[in-house]
Amino acid sequence: MPLLFERIKDIRNHLGRLRCDEKASIGFVPTMGYLHEGHKALIKNSVLQNDVTVVSIYVNPAQFGPDEDYHRYPRDIDRDTAICEELGVDVLFAPTDREMYPEGFGTYVSVSGITEVLEGEFRPGHFRGVATVVLKLFNIVQPDRAYFGEKDYQQLKVVEKLVKDLNLPVQIVPVETVRDKDGLALSSRNVYLSDKERVSALSIYRAFQHAQRRTSEGERRADVLIREMEELIRSYPLVRKIDYLTITDPDLQPVEEVRDGDRILVALWVGDTRLIDNWRIKL
Ligand code: AMP
């Protein structure tokens, strides 16, 4: 069984001992819980690469907008604990809101130059909440390595920038997106989808496959690829709104001509569920 901590001072003491007495390397996987195969891939990497693996489970209110799904976000700590045990996780950290944001809390981190676009444009304040909680968690856990999924590509870039700009002594390890057999990227939010909505959600992967095929055949114009993907996605009946659909270089700068390693990034609504995904173009 992983050791479960709810208090910052307790997990600090425990990890401090492991770090000093046993010279243990610490791998860290921050999550909002309701674990699936995507999270599991991060955890498996950490277990392989470190002496001790810490998983945090915390639905961070600071990264949700007022009209977002904070209250209905799925939670199941017992199931998550069982999954962590199965994978060999040593320490679980599941703090309360009071523990993370006690009365009088007032310091936030904003990472600029990268958070103004894409998710940042449609979810104002989201990355401020992410950067703040990630920095807090890094200060609490003090990991050697921390694992982040490419599924949230912009978030990964924001965390990398946070680490670089503030000289944090942690190595960020990106992990490729895990998909269901049909191509849908795994997400805790997929439980919101009805069977019919799930079919429309597959439009995302179909669009990626289409663009990948067209680029492999020689089409390099980003605007053409975007237009074709948009048409394909809109042909699915339950896609309500596309927040953005774009192609950028690996640093999130828009491109006109597609090159190897560029990213297609999309956020769209299927019914009341907002999905994000991205694809690395291989030439
Ligand atoms: P979340 O619990 O959604 O905040 O995600 C916690 C971590 O798991 C983040 O680094 C995510 O990018 C990562 N993650 C979520 N879904 C996937 C997936 N399908 N494949 C790989 N990593 C993922």
PDB file of C-alpha atoms and ligand atoms in Angstrom:
ATOM      1  CA  MET A   1       0.000   0.000   0.000  1.00  0.00           C
ATOM      2  CA  PRO A   2       1.338   3.485  -0.755  1.00  0.00           C
ATOM      3  CA  LEU A   3       1.607   5.754   2.280  1.00  0.00           C
ATOM      4  CA  LEU A   4      -1.133   8.381   2.111  1.00  0.00           C
ATOM      5  CA  PHE A   5      -0.421  11.913   3.327  1.00  0.00           C
ATOM      6  CA  GLU A   6      -2.846  14.788   3.618  1.00  0.00           C
ATOM      7  CA  ARG A   7      -0.617  17.209   5.521  1.00  0.00           C
ATOM      8  CA  ILE A   8       2.324  19.080   4.017  1.00  0.00           C
ATOM      9  CA  LYS A   9       4.495  18.811   7.099  1.00  0.00           C
ATOM     10  CA  ASP A  10       4.019  15.031   7.281  1.00  0.00           C
ATOM     11  CA  ILE A  11       4.932  14.298   3.662  1.00  0.00           C
ATOM     12  CA  ARG A  12       7.887  16.734   3.960  1.00  0.00           C
ATOM     13  CA  ASN A  13       9.229  14.859   6.994  1.00  0.00           C
ATOM     14  CA  HIS A  14       8.805  11.494   5.339  1.00  0.00           C
ATOM     15  CA  LEU A  15      10.445  12.480   2.029  1.00  0.00           C
ATOM     16  CA  GLY A  16      13.151  14.447   3.820  1.00  0.00           C
ATOM     17  CA  ARG A  17      14.201  11.300   5.629  1.00  0.00           C
ATOM     18  CA  LEU A  18      14.258   9.224   2.431  1.00  0.00           C
ATOM     19  CA  ARG A  19      16.233  11.908   0.620  1.00  0.00           C
ATOM     20  CA  CYS A  20      18.853  12.359   3.367  1.00  0.00           C
ATOM     21  CA  ASP A  21      19.159   8.946   5.029  1.00  0.00           C
ATOM     22  CA  GLU A  22      18.657   6.703   2.027  1.00  0.00           C
ATOM     23  CA  LYS A  23      19.837   9.140  -0.689  1.00  0.00           C
ATOM     24  CA  ALA A  24      16.680   8.168  -2.542  1.00  0.00           C
ATOM     25  CA  SER A  25      15.879   9.804  -5.887  1.00  0.00           C
ATOM     26  CA  ILE A  26      12.306  11.039  -6.024  1.00  0.00           C
ATOM     27  CA  GLY A  27       9.991  10.887  -9.032  1.00  0.00           C
ATOM     28  CA  PHE A  28       6.777  12.897  -8.925  1.00  0.00           C
ATOM     29  CA  VAL A  29       3.517  12.585 -10.880  1.00  0.00           C
ATOM     30  CA  PRO A  30       1.044  15.408 -10.209  1.00  0.00           C
ATOM     31  CA  THR A  31      -2.559  14.520 -11.099  1.00  0.00           C
ATOM     32  CA  MET A  32      -6.141  15.494 -10.401  1.00  0.00           C
ATOM     33  CA  GLY A  33      -6.992  11.846  -9.815  1.00  0.00           C
ATOM     34  CA  TYR A  34      -9.587   9.561 -11.392  1.00  0.00           C
ATOM     35  CA  LEU A  35      -6.582   7.761 -12.796  1.00  0.00           C
ATOM     36  CA  HIS A  36      -6.567   6.122 -16.228  1.00  0.00           C
ATOM     37  CA  GLU A  37      -3.986   4.545 -18.534  1.00  0.00           C
ATOM     38  CA  GLY A  38      -2.549   7.974 -19.390  1.00  0.00           C
ATOM     39  CA  HIS A  39      -1.707   8.643 -15.745  1.00  0.00           C
ATOM     40  CA  LYS A  40      -0.496   5.071 -15.437  1.00  0.00           C
ATOM     41  CA  ALA A  41       2.065   5.637 -18.217  1.00  0.00           C
ATOM     42  CA  LEU A  42       3.489   8.601 -16.277  1.00  0.00           C
ATOM     43  CA  ILE A  43       3.596   6.577 -13.066  1.00  0.00           C
ATOM     44  CA  LYS A  44       5.252   3.566 -14.727  1.00  0.00           C
ATOM     45  CA  ASN A  45       8.006   5.811 -16.103  1.00  0.00           C
ATOM     46  CA  SER A  46       8.588   7.301 -12.679  1.00  0.00           C
ATOM     47  CA  VAL A  47       8.695   3.921 -10.932  1.00  0.00           C
ATOM     48  CA  LEU A  48      11.302   2.735 -13.458  1.00  0.00           C
ATOM     49  CA  GLN A  49      13.494   5.818 -13.195  1.00  0.00           C
ATOM     50  CA  ASN A  50      13.446   6.671  -9.485  1.00  0.00           C
ATOM     51  CA  ASP A  51      13.904   5.045  -6.073  1.00  0.00           C
ATOM     52  CA  VAL A  52      10.696   6.580  -4.756  1.00  0.00           C
ATOM     53  CA  THR A  53       7.571   7.613  -6.649  1.00  0.00           C
ATOM     54  CA  VAL A  54       5.168  10.207  -5.290  1.00  0.00           C
ATOM     55  CA  VAL A  55       1.733  10.729  -6.880  1.00  0.00           C
ATOM     56  CA  SER A  56      -0.386  13.712  -5.909  1.00  0.00           C
ATOM     57  CA  ILE A  57      -4.130  13.705  -6.268  1.00  0.00           C
ATOM     58  CA  TYR A  58      -5.543  17.168  -6.008  1.00  0.00           C
ATOM     59  CA  VAL A  59      -8.341  18.831  -7.952  1.00  0.00           C
ATOM     60  CA  ASN A  60      -6.887  22.318  -7.870  1.00  0.00           C
ATOM     61  CA  PRO A  61      -9.664  24.933  -7.624  1.00  0.00           C
ATOM     62  CA  ALA A  62      -7.275  27.704  -8.708  1.00  0.00           C
ATOM     63  CA  GLN A  63      -7.059  26.363 -12.259  1.00  0.00           C
ATOM     64  CA  PHE A  64     -10.826  26.183 -12.876  1.00  0.00           C
ATOM     65  CA  GLY A  65     -12.868  29.137 -14.110  1.00  0.00           C
ATOM     66  CA  PRO A  66     -16.143  30.031 -12.339  1.00  0.00           C
ATOM     67  CA  ASP A  67     -18.264  28.348 -15.039  1.00  0.00           C
ATOM     68  CA  GLU A  68     -16.095  25.254 -15.359  1.00  0.00           C
ATOM     69  CA  ASP A  69     -16.499  21.706 -14.087  1.00  0.00           C
ATOM     70  CA  TYR A  70     -14.634  21.922 -10.743  1.00  0.00           C
ATOM     71  CA  HIS A  71     -17.599  20.645  -8.719  1.00  0.00           C
ATOM     72  CA  ARG A  72     -18.558  17.793 -11.002  1.00  0.00           C
ATOM     73  CA  TYR A  73     -14.939  16.738 -11.779  1.00  0.00           C
ATOM     74  CA  PRO A  74     -14.848  12.932 -11.172  1.00  0.00           C
ATOM     75  CA  ARG A  75     -13.209  11.773  -7.932  1.00  0.00           C
ATOM     76  CA  ASP A  76     -12.509   8.275  -6.577  1.00  0.00           C
ATOM     77  CA  ILE A  77      -9.629   8.165  -4.118  1.00  0.00           C
ATOM     78  CA  ASP A  78     -10.144   4.472  -3.226  1.00  0.00           C
ATOM     79  CA  ARG A  79      -9.855   3.365  -6.825  1.00  0.00           C
ATOM     80  CA  ASP A  80      -6.876   5.680  -7.353  1.00  0.00           C
ATOM     81  CA  THR A  81      -5.147   4.229  -4.275  1.00  0.00           C
ATOM     82  CA  ALA A  82      -5.643   0.674  -5.571  1.00  0.00           C
ATOM     83  CA  ILE A  83      -4.174   1.625  -8.973  1.00  0.00           C
ATOM     84  CA  CYS A  84      -1.183   3.275  -7.292  1.00  0.00           C
ATOM     85  CA  GLU A  85      -0.602   0.202  -5.167  1.00  0.00           C
ATOM     86  CA  GLU A  86      -0.682  -2.035  -8.238  1.00  0.00           C
ATOM     87  CA  LEU A  87       1.941   0.133  -9.953  1.00  0.00           C
ATOM     88  CA  GLY A  88       4.316   0.307  -6.995  1.00  0.00           C
ATOM     89  CA  VAL A  89       3.763   3.933  -5.983  1.00  0.00           C
ATOM     90  CA  ASP A  90       5.410   4.656  -2.624  1.00  0.00           C
ATOM     91  CA  VAL A  91       3.691   7.846  -1.536  1.00  0.00           C
ATOM     92  CA  LEU A  92       0.312   9.415  -2.245  1.00  0.00           C
ATOM     93  CA  PHE A  93      -0.309  13.053  -1.469  1.00  0.00           C
ATOM     94  CA  ALA A  94      -3.967  14.088  -1.319  1.00  0.00           C
ATOM     95  CA  PRO A  95      -4.157  17.447   0.447  1.00  0.00           C
ATOM     96  CA  THR A  96      -7.322  19.362   1.299  1.00  0.00           C
ATOM     97  CA  ASP A  97      -8.047  22.829  -0.092  1.00  0.00           C
ATOM     98  CA  ARG A  98      -7.397  24.320   3.367  1.00  0.00           C
ATOM     99  CA  GLU A  99      -3.980  22.713   3.392  1.00  0.00           C
ATOM    100  CA  MET A 100      -3.044  24.061  -0.046  1.00  0.00           C
ATOM    101  CA  TYR A 101      -4.789  27.430   0.131  1.00  0.00           C
ATOM    102  CA  PRO A 102      -5.121  28.400   3.800  1.00  0.00           C
ATOM    103  CA  GLU A 103      -6.813  31.632   4.756  1.00  0.00           C
ATOM    104  CA  GLY A 104      -4.741  34.590   3.664  1.00  0.00           C
ATOM    105  CA  PHE A 105      -3.163  32.813   0.716  1.00  0.00           C
ATOM    106  CA  GLY A 106      -2.179  35.461  -1.834  1.00  0.00           C
ATOM    107  CA  THR A 107       0.824  34.566  -3.981  1.00  0.00           C
ATOM    108  CA  TYR A 108       0.371  33.436  -7.577  1.00  0.00           C
ATOM    109  CA  VAL A 109       2.794  32.634 -10.378  1.00  0.00           C
ATOM    110  CA  SER A 110       2.194  33.796 -13.939  1.00  0.00           C
ATOM    111  CA  VAL A 111       4.277  32.437 -16.749  1.00  0.00           C
ATOM    112  CA  SER A 112       4.124  34.956 -19.573  1.00  0.00           C
ATOM    113  CA  GLY A 113       4.921  34.664 -23.263  1.00  0.00           C
ATOM    114  CA  ILE A 114       3.191  31.319 -23.640  1.00  0.00           C
ATOM    115  CA  THR A 115      -0.014  31.416 -21.581  1.00  0.00           C
ATOM    116  CA  GLU A 116      -1.803  34.180 -23.512  1.00  0.00           C
ATOM    117  CA  VAL A 117      -2.830  31.955 -26.446  1.00  0.00           C
ATOM    118  CA  LEU A 118      -4.775  28.707 -27.025  1.00  0.00           C
ATOM    119  CA  GLU A 119      -5.946  27.381 -23.623  1.00  0.00           C
ATOM    120  CA  GLY A 120      -4.923  30.668 -22.003  1.00  0.00           C
ATOM    121  CA  GLU A 121      -7.211  32.624 -24.313  1.00  0.00           C
ATOM    122  CA  PHE A 122     -10.239  30.426 -23.622  1.00  0.00           C
ATOM    123  CA  ARG A 123      -9.538  29.709 -19.947  1.00  0.00           C
ATOM    124  CA  PRO A 124      -8.367  32.993 -18.428  1.00  0.00           C
ATOM    125  CA  GLY A 125      -6.424  32.377 -15.220  1.00  0.00           C
ATOM    126  CA  HIS A 126      -6.095  28.652 -15.894  1.00  0.00           C
ATOM    127  CA  PHE A 127      -2.312  28.596 -16.292  1.00  0.00           C
ATOM    128  CA  ARG A 128      -1.825  30.935 -13.348  1.00  0.00           C
ATOM    129  CA  GLY A 129      -3.601  28.290 -11.269  1.00  0.00           C
ATOM    130  CA  VAL A 130      -1.572  25.492 -12.848  1.00  0.00           C
ATOM    131  CA  ALA A 131       1.804  27.220 -12.427  1.00  0.00           C
ATOM    132  CA  THR A 132       1.001  28.157  -8.827  1.00  0.00           C
ATOM    133  CA  VAL A 133      -0.037  24.671  -7.762  1.00  0.00           C
ATOM    134  CA  VAL A 134       2.839  23.009  -9.645  1.00  0.00           C
ATOM    135  CA  LEU A 135       5.375  25.290  -7.964  1.00  0.00           C
ATOM    136  CA  LYS A 136       3.776  24.633  -4.562  1.00  0.00           C
ATOM    137  CA  LEU A 137       3.824  20.870  -5.172  1.00  0.00           C
ATOM    138  CA  PHE A 138       7.456  21.014  -6.339  1.00  0.00           C
ATOM    139  CA  ASN A 139       8.362  22.900  -3.154  1.00  0.00           C
ATOM    140  CA  ILE A 140       6.556  20.333  -1.022  1.00  0.00           C
ATOM    141  CA  VAL A 141       7.816  17.176  -2.752  1.00  0.00           C
ATOM    142  CA  GLN A 142      11.199  18.482  -4.032  1.00  0.00           C
ATOM    143  CA  PRO A 143      11.374  15.807  -6.726  1.00  0.00           C
ATOM    144  CA  ASP A 144      14.397  15.003  -8.875  1.00  0.00           C
ATOM    145  CA  ARG A 145      12.135  14.295 -11.823  1.00  0.00           C
ATOM    146  CA  ALA A 146       8.510  15.202 -12.564  1.00  0.00           C
ATOM    147  CA  TYR A 147       6.354  13.561 -15.221  1.00  0.00           C
ATOM    148  CA  PHE A 148       3.887  15.437 -17.444  1.00  0.00           C
ATOM    149  CA  GLY A 149       1.752  14.180 -20.320  1.00  0.00           C
ATOM    150  CA  GLU A 150       1.984  15.545 -23.846  1.00  0.00           C
ATOM    151  CA  LYS A 151      -1.820  15.288 -23.839  1.00  0.00           C
ATOM    152  CA  ASP A 152      -1.750  18.727 -22.194  1.00  0.00           C
ATOM    153  CA  TYR A 153       0.957  20.016 -24.499  1.00  0.00           C
ATOM    154  CA  GLN A 154       0.686  23.701 -23.637  1.00  0.00           C
ATOM    155  CA  GLN A 155       0.686  22.860 -19.926  1.00  0.00           C
ATOM    156  CA  LEU A 156       3.883  20.840 -20.437  1.00  0.00           C
ATOM    157  CA  LYS A 157       5.481  23.861 -22.152  1.00  0.00           C
ATOM    158  CA  VAL A 158       4.313  26.187 -19.365  1.00  0.00           C
ATOM    159  CA  VAL A 159       5.815  23.897 -16.710  1.00  0.00           C
ATOM    160  CA  GLU A 160       9.082  23.645 -18.664  1.00  0.00           C
ATOM    161  CA  LYS A 161       9.226  27.445 -18.832  1.00  0.00           C
ATOM    162  CA  LEU A 162       8.407  27.792 -15.130  1.00  0.00           C
ATOM    163  CA  VAL A 163      11.279  25.426 -14.286  1.00  0.00           C
ATOM    164  CA  LYS A 164      13.705  27.236 -16.595  1.00  0.00           C
ATOM    165  CA  ASP A 165      12.743  30.796 -15.617  1.00  0.00           C
ATOM    166  CA  LEU A 166      12.774  30.125 -11.870  1.00  0.00           C
ATOM    167  CA  ASN A 167      15.787  27.756 -11.909  1.00  0.00           C
ATOM    168  CA  LEU A 168      13.878  24.952 -10.236  1.00  0.00           C
ATOM    169  CA  PRO A 169      16.093  21.918  -9.576  1.00  0.00           C
ATOM    170  CA  VAL A 170      13.799  19.366 -11.202  1.00  0.00           C
ATOM    171  CA  GLN A 171      13.931  17.523 -14.509  1.00  0.00           C
ATOM    172  CA  ILE A 172      10.673  17.573 -16.460  1.00  0.00           C
ATOM    173  CA  VAL A 173      10.021  14.293 -18.273  1.00  0.00           C
ATOM    174  CA  PRO A 174       7.383  14.436 -21.051  1.00  0.00           C
ATOM    175  CA  VAL A 175       5.311  11.306 -21.682  1.00  0.00           C
ATOM    176  CA  GLU A 176       3.500  10.593 -24.956  1.00  0.00           C
ATOM    177  CA  THR A 177      -0.289  10.742 -25.089  1.00  0.00           C
ATOM    178  CA  VAL A 178      -2.039   7.445 -24.377  1.00  0.00           C
ATOM    179  CA  ARG A 179      -5.107   6.793 -26.544  1.00  0.00           C
ATOM    180  CA  ASP A 180      -7.961   4.330 -26.477  1.00  0.00           C
ATOM    181  CA  LYS A 181      -7.942   1.691 -29.224  1.00  0.00           C
ATOM    182  CA  ASP A 182     -10.186   3.913 -31.354  1.00  0.00           C
ATOM    183  CA  GLY A 183      -7.821   6.882 -31.020  1.00  0.00           C
ATOM    184  CA  LEU A 184      -9.621   8.980 -28.399  1.00  0.00           C
ATOM    185  CA  ALA A 185      -7.036  10.468 -26.017  1.00  0.00           C
ATOM    186  CA  LEU A 186      -7.653   9.216 -22.499  1.00  0.00           C
ATOM    187  CA  SER A 187      -8.955  11.855 -20.124  1.00  0.00           C
ATOM    188  CA  SER A 188     -10.749  11.810 -16.803  1.00  0.00           C
ATOM    189  CA  ARG A 189     -13.357  13.996 -18.513  1.00  0.00           C
ATOM    190  CA  ASN A 190     -14.247  11.239 -21.019  1.00  0.00           C
ATOM    191  CA  VAL A 191     -16.705   9.883 -18.416  1.00  0.00           C
ATOM    192  CA  TYR A 192     -18.914  12.884 -19.202  1.00  0.00           C
ATOM    193  CA  LEU A 193     -19.449  11.633 -22.788  1.00  0.00           C
ATOM    194  CA  SER A 194     -22.524   9.645 -23.818  1.00  0.00           C
ATOM    195  CA  ASP A 195     -22.000   6.879 -26.390  1.00  0.00           C
ATOM    196  CA  LYS A 196     -23.194   9.167 -29.185  1.00  0.00           C
ATOM    197  CA  GLU A 197     -21.000  12.022 -28.001  1.00  0.00           C
ATOM    198  CA  ARG A 198     -18.021   9.706 -27.898  1.00  0.00           C
ATOM    199  CA  VAL A 199     -18.482   9.014 -31.624  1.00  0.00           C
ATOM    200  CA  SER A 200     -18.327  12.739 -32.335  1.00  0.00           C
ATOM    201  CA  ALA A 201     -15.269  13.044 -30.065  1.00  0.00           C
ATOM    202  CA  LEU A 202     -13.488  10.653 -32.415  1.00  0.00           C
ATOM    203  CA  SER A 203     -13.591  13.398 -35.057  1.00  0.00           C
ATOM    204  CA  ILE A 204     -10.464  14.771 -33.379  1.00  0.00           C
ATOM    205  CA  TYR A 205      -8.359  11.697 -34.040  1.00  0.00           C
ATOM    206  CA  ARG A 206      -9.805  11.338 -37.539  1.00  0.00           C
ATOM    207  CA  ALA A 207      -8.770  14.919 -38.283  1.00  0.00           C
ATOM    208  CA  PHE A 208      -5.233  14.244 -37.017  1.00  0.00           C
ATOM    209  CA  GLN A 209      -5.000  11.126 -39.190  1.00  0.00           C
ATOM    210  CA  HIS A 210      -6.278  13.070 -42.170  1.00  0.00           C
ATOM    211  CA  ALA A 211      -3.716  15.848 -41.701  1.00  0.00           C
ATOM    212  CA  GLN A 212      -0.939  13.343 -41.117  1.00  0.00           C
ATOM    213  CA  ARG A 213      -1.825  11.525 -44.348  1.00  0.00           C
ATOM    214  CA  ARG A 214      -2.081  14.765 -46.348  1.00  0.00           C
ATOM    215  CA  THR A 215       1.309  16.008 -45.101  1.00  0.00           C
ATOM    216  CA  SER A 216       2.903  12.644 -45.806  1.00  0.00           C
ATOM    217  CA  GLU A 217       1.551  12.963 -49.354  1.00  0.00           C
ATOM    218  CA  GLY A 218       3.184  16.381 -49.673  1.00  0.00           C
ATOM    219  CA  GLU A 219       0.661  19.011 -48.525  1.00  0.00           C
ATOM    220  CA  ARG A 220       2.595  21.478 -46.336  1.00  0.00           C
ATOM    221  CA  ARG A 221       0.284  24.509 -46.216  1.00  0.00           C
ATOM    222  CA  ALA A 222      -1.000  24.836 -42.657  1.00  0.00           C
ATOM    223  CA  ASP A 223      -4.083  26.862 -43.654  1.00  0.00           C
ATOM    224  CA  VAL A 224      -5.162  24.165 -46.124  1.00  0.00           C
ATOM    225  CA  LEU A 225      -4.671  21.393 -43.572  1.00  0.00           C
ATOM    226  CA  ILE A 226      -6.549  23.342 -40.902  1.00  0.00           C
ATOM    227  CA  ARG A 227      -9.462  24.034 -43.255  1.00  0.00           C
ATOM    228  CA  GLU A 228      -9.757  20.356 -44.181  1.00  0.00           C
ATOM    229  CA  MET A 229      -9.569  19.206 -40.553  1.00  0.00           C
ATOM    230  CA  GLU A 230     -12.210  21.742 -39.576  1.00  0.00           C
ATOM    231  CA  GLU A 231     -14.561  20.533 -42.304  1.00  0.00           C
ATOM    232  CA  LEU A 232     -14.070  16.934 -41.215  1.00  0.00           C
ATOM    233  CA  ILE A 233     -14.704  17.760 -37.537  1.00  0.00           C
ATOM    234  CA  ARG A 234     -17.804  19.830 -38.310  1.00  0.00           C
ATOM    235  CA  SER A 235     -19.308  16.888 -40.204  1.00  0.00           C
ATOM    236  CA  TYR A 236     -19.819  15.151 -36.839  1.00  0.00           C
ATOM    237  CA  PRO A 237     -23.250  16.127 -35.485  1.00  0.00           C
ATOM    238  CA  LEU A 238     -22.512  16.592 -31.782  1.00  0.00           C
ATOM    239  CA  VAL A 239     -19.459  18.824 -32.147  1.00  0.00           C
ATOM    240  CA  ARG A 240     -20.921  22.053 -30.800  1.00  0.00           C
ATOM    241  CA  LYS A 241     -18.050  24.521 -31.018  1.00  0.00           C
ATOM    242  CA  ILE A 242     -14.363  24.552 -31.899  1.00  0.00           C
ATOM    243  CA  ASP A 243     -12.454  26.862 -29.523  1.00  0.00           C
ATOM    244  CA  TYR A 244      -9.267  26.580 -31.556  1.00  0.00           C
ATOM    245  CA  LEU A 245      -7.690  24.352 -34.187  1.00  0.00           C
ATOM    246  CA  THR A 246      -4.197  25.346 -35.199  1.00  0.00           C
ATOM    247  CA  ILE A 247      -0.758  24.132 -36.233  1.00  0.00           C
ATOM    248  CA  THR A 248       2.302  25.449 -34.416  1.00  0.00           C
ATOM    249  CA  ASP A 249       5.983  24.702 -34.115  1.00  0.00           C
ATOM    250  CA  PRO A 250       7.087  22.776 -30.993  1.00  0.00           C
ATOM    251  CA  ASP A 251       7.252  26.101 -29.073  1.00  0.00           C
ATOM    252  CA  LEU A 252       3.636  26.962 -29.882  1.00  0.00           C
ATOM    253  CA  GLN A 253       4.429  29.578 -32.545  1.00  0.00           C
ATOM    254  CA  PRO A 254       1.981  29.386 -35.480  1.00  0.00           C
ATOM    255  CA  VAL A 255       3.435  28.110 -38.747  1.00  0.00           C
ATOM    256  CA  GLU A 256       2.518  28.596 -42.405  1.00  0.00           C
ATOM    257  CA  GLU A 257       4.515  25.662 -43.784  1.00  0.00           C
ATOM    258  CA  VAL A 258       4.393  22.451 -41.798  1.00  0.00           C
ATOM    259  CA  ARG A 259       7.646  20.784 -40.746  1.00  0.00           C
ATOM    260  CA  ASP A 260       8.502  17.565 -38.955  1.00  0.00           C
ATOM    261  CA  GLY A 261       7.720  17.845 -35.234  1.00  0.00           C
ATOM    262  CA  ASP A 262       5.109  20.605 -35.586  1.00  0.00           C
ATOM    263  CA  ARG A 263       1.930  20.243 -33.498  1.00  0.00           C
ATOM    264  CA  ILE A 264      -1.726  20.287 -34.366  1.00  0.00           C
ATOM    265  CA  LEU A 265      -3.598  21.588 -31.309  1.00  0.00           C
ATOM    266  CA  VAL A 266      -7.338  21.499 -30.832  1.00  0.00           C
ATOM    267  CA  ALA A 267      -9.939  22.312 -28.207  1.00  0.00           C
ATOM    268  CA  LEU A 268     -13.596  21.685 -28.919  1.00  0.00           C
ATOM    269  CA  TRP A 269     -16.927  21.064 -27.281  1.00  0.00           C
ATOM    270  CA  VAL A 270     -18.899  17.854 -27.701  1.00  0.00           C
ATOM    271  CA  GLY A 271     -22.212  18.559 -26.023  1.00  0.00           C
ATOM    272  CA  ASP A 272     -21.282  20.058 -22.651  1.00  0.00           C
ATOM    273  CA  THR A 273     -17.839  18.478 -22.553  1.00  0.00           C
ATOM    274  CA  ARG A 274     -14.724  20.376 -23.551  1.00  0.00           C
ATOM    275  CA  LEU A 275     -11.979  18.177 -25.010  1.00  0.00           C
ATOM    276  CA  ILE A 276      -8.391  19.073 -25.855  1.00  0.00           C
ATOM    277  CA  ASP A 277      -5.887  17.066 -27.834  1.00  0.00           C
ATOM    278  CA  ASN A 278      -2.793  17.503 -29.963  1.00  0.00           C
ATOM    279  CA  TRP A 279      -0.760  15.628 -32.520  1.00  0.00           C
ATOM    280  CA  ARG A 280       2.922  15.676 -33.421  1.00  0.00           C
ATOM    281  CA  ILE A 281       3.302  15.735 -37.200  1.00  0.00           C
ATOM    282  CA  LYS A 282       5.812  13.203 -38.497  1.00  0.00           C
ATOM    283  CA  LEU A 283       7.288  13.773 -41.963  1.00  0.00           C
TER     284      LEU A 283
HETATM  285  P1  AMP B   1      -4.793  15.454 -14.949  1.00  0.00           P
HETATM  286  O1  AMP B   1      -5.132  14.479 -13.873  1.00  0.00           O
HETATM  287  O2  AMP B   1      -5.768  15.484 -16.077  1.00  0.00           O
HETATM  288  O3  AMP B   1      -4.436  16.819 -14.413  1.00  0.00           O
HETATM  289  O4  AMP B   1      -3.458  14.905 -15.615  1.00  0.00           O
HETATM  290  C1  AMP B   1      -2.325  14.627 -14.838  1.00  0.00           C
HETATM  291  C2  AMP B   1      -1.166  14.347 -15.765  1.00  0.00           C
HETATM  292  O5  AMP B   1      -1.481  13.239 -16.600  1.00  0.00           O
HETATM  293  C3  AMP B   1      -0.840  15.532 -16.707  1.00  0.00           C
HETATM  294  O6  AMP B   1       0.565  15.642 -16.844  1.00  0.00           O
HETATM  295  C4  AMP B   1      -1.492  15.097 -17.990  1.00  0.00           C
HETATM  296  O7  AMP B   1      -0.908  15.660 -19.130  1.00  0.00           O
HETATM  297  C5  AMP B   1      -1.272  13.601 -17.948  1.00  0.00           C
HETATM  298  N1  AMP B   1      -2.228  12.926 -18.825  1.00  0.00           N
HETATM  299  C6  AMP B   1      -3.578  13.042 -18.833  1.00  0.00           C
HETATM  300  N2  AMP B   1      -4.121  12.300 -19.820  1.00  0.00           N
HETATM  301  C7  AMP B   1      -3.086  11.696 -20.458  1.00  0.00           C
HETATM  302  C8  AMP B   1      -2.990  10.811 -21.584  1.00  0.00           C
HETATM  303  N3  AMP B   1      -4.059  10.387 -22.240  1.00  0.00           N
HETATM  304  N4  AMP B   1      -1.765  10.400 -21.953  1.00  0.00           N
HETATM  305  C9  AMP B   1      -0.648  10.829 -21.291  1.00  0.00           C
HETATM  306  N5  AMP B   1      -0.680  11.655 -20.233  1.00  0.00           N
HETATM  307  C10 AMP B   1      -1.877  12.095 -19.828  1.00  0.00           C
END
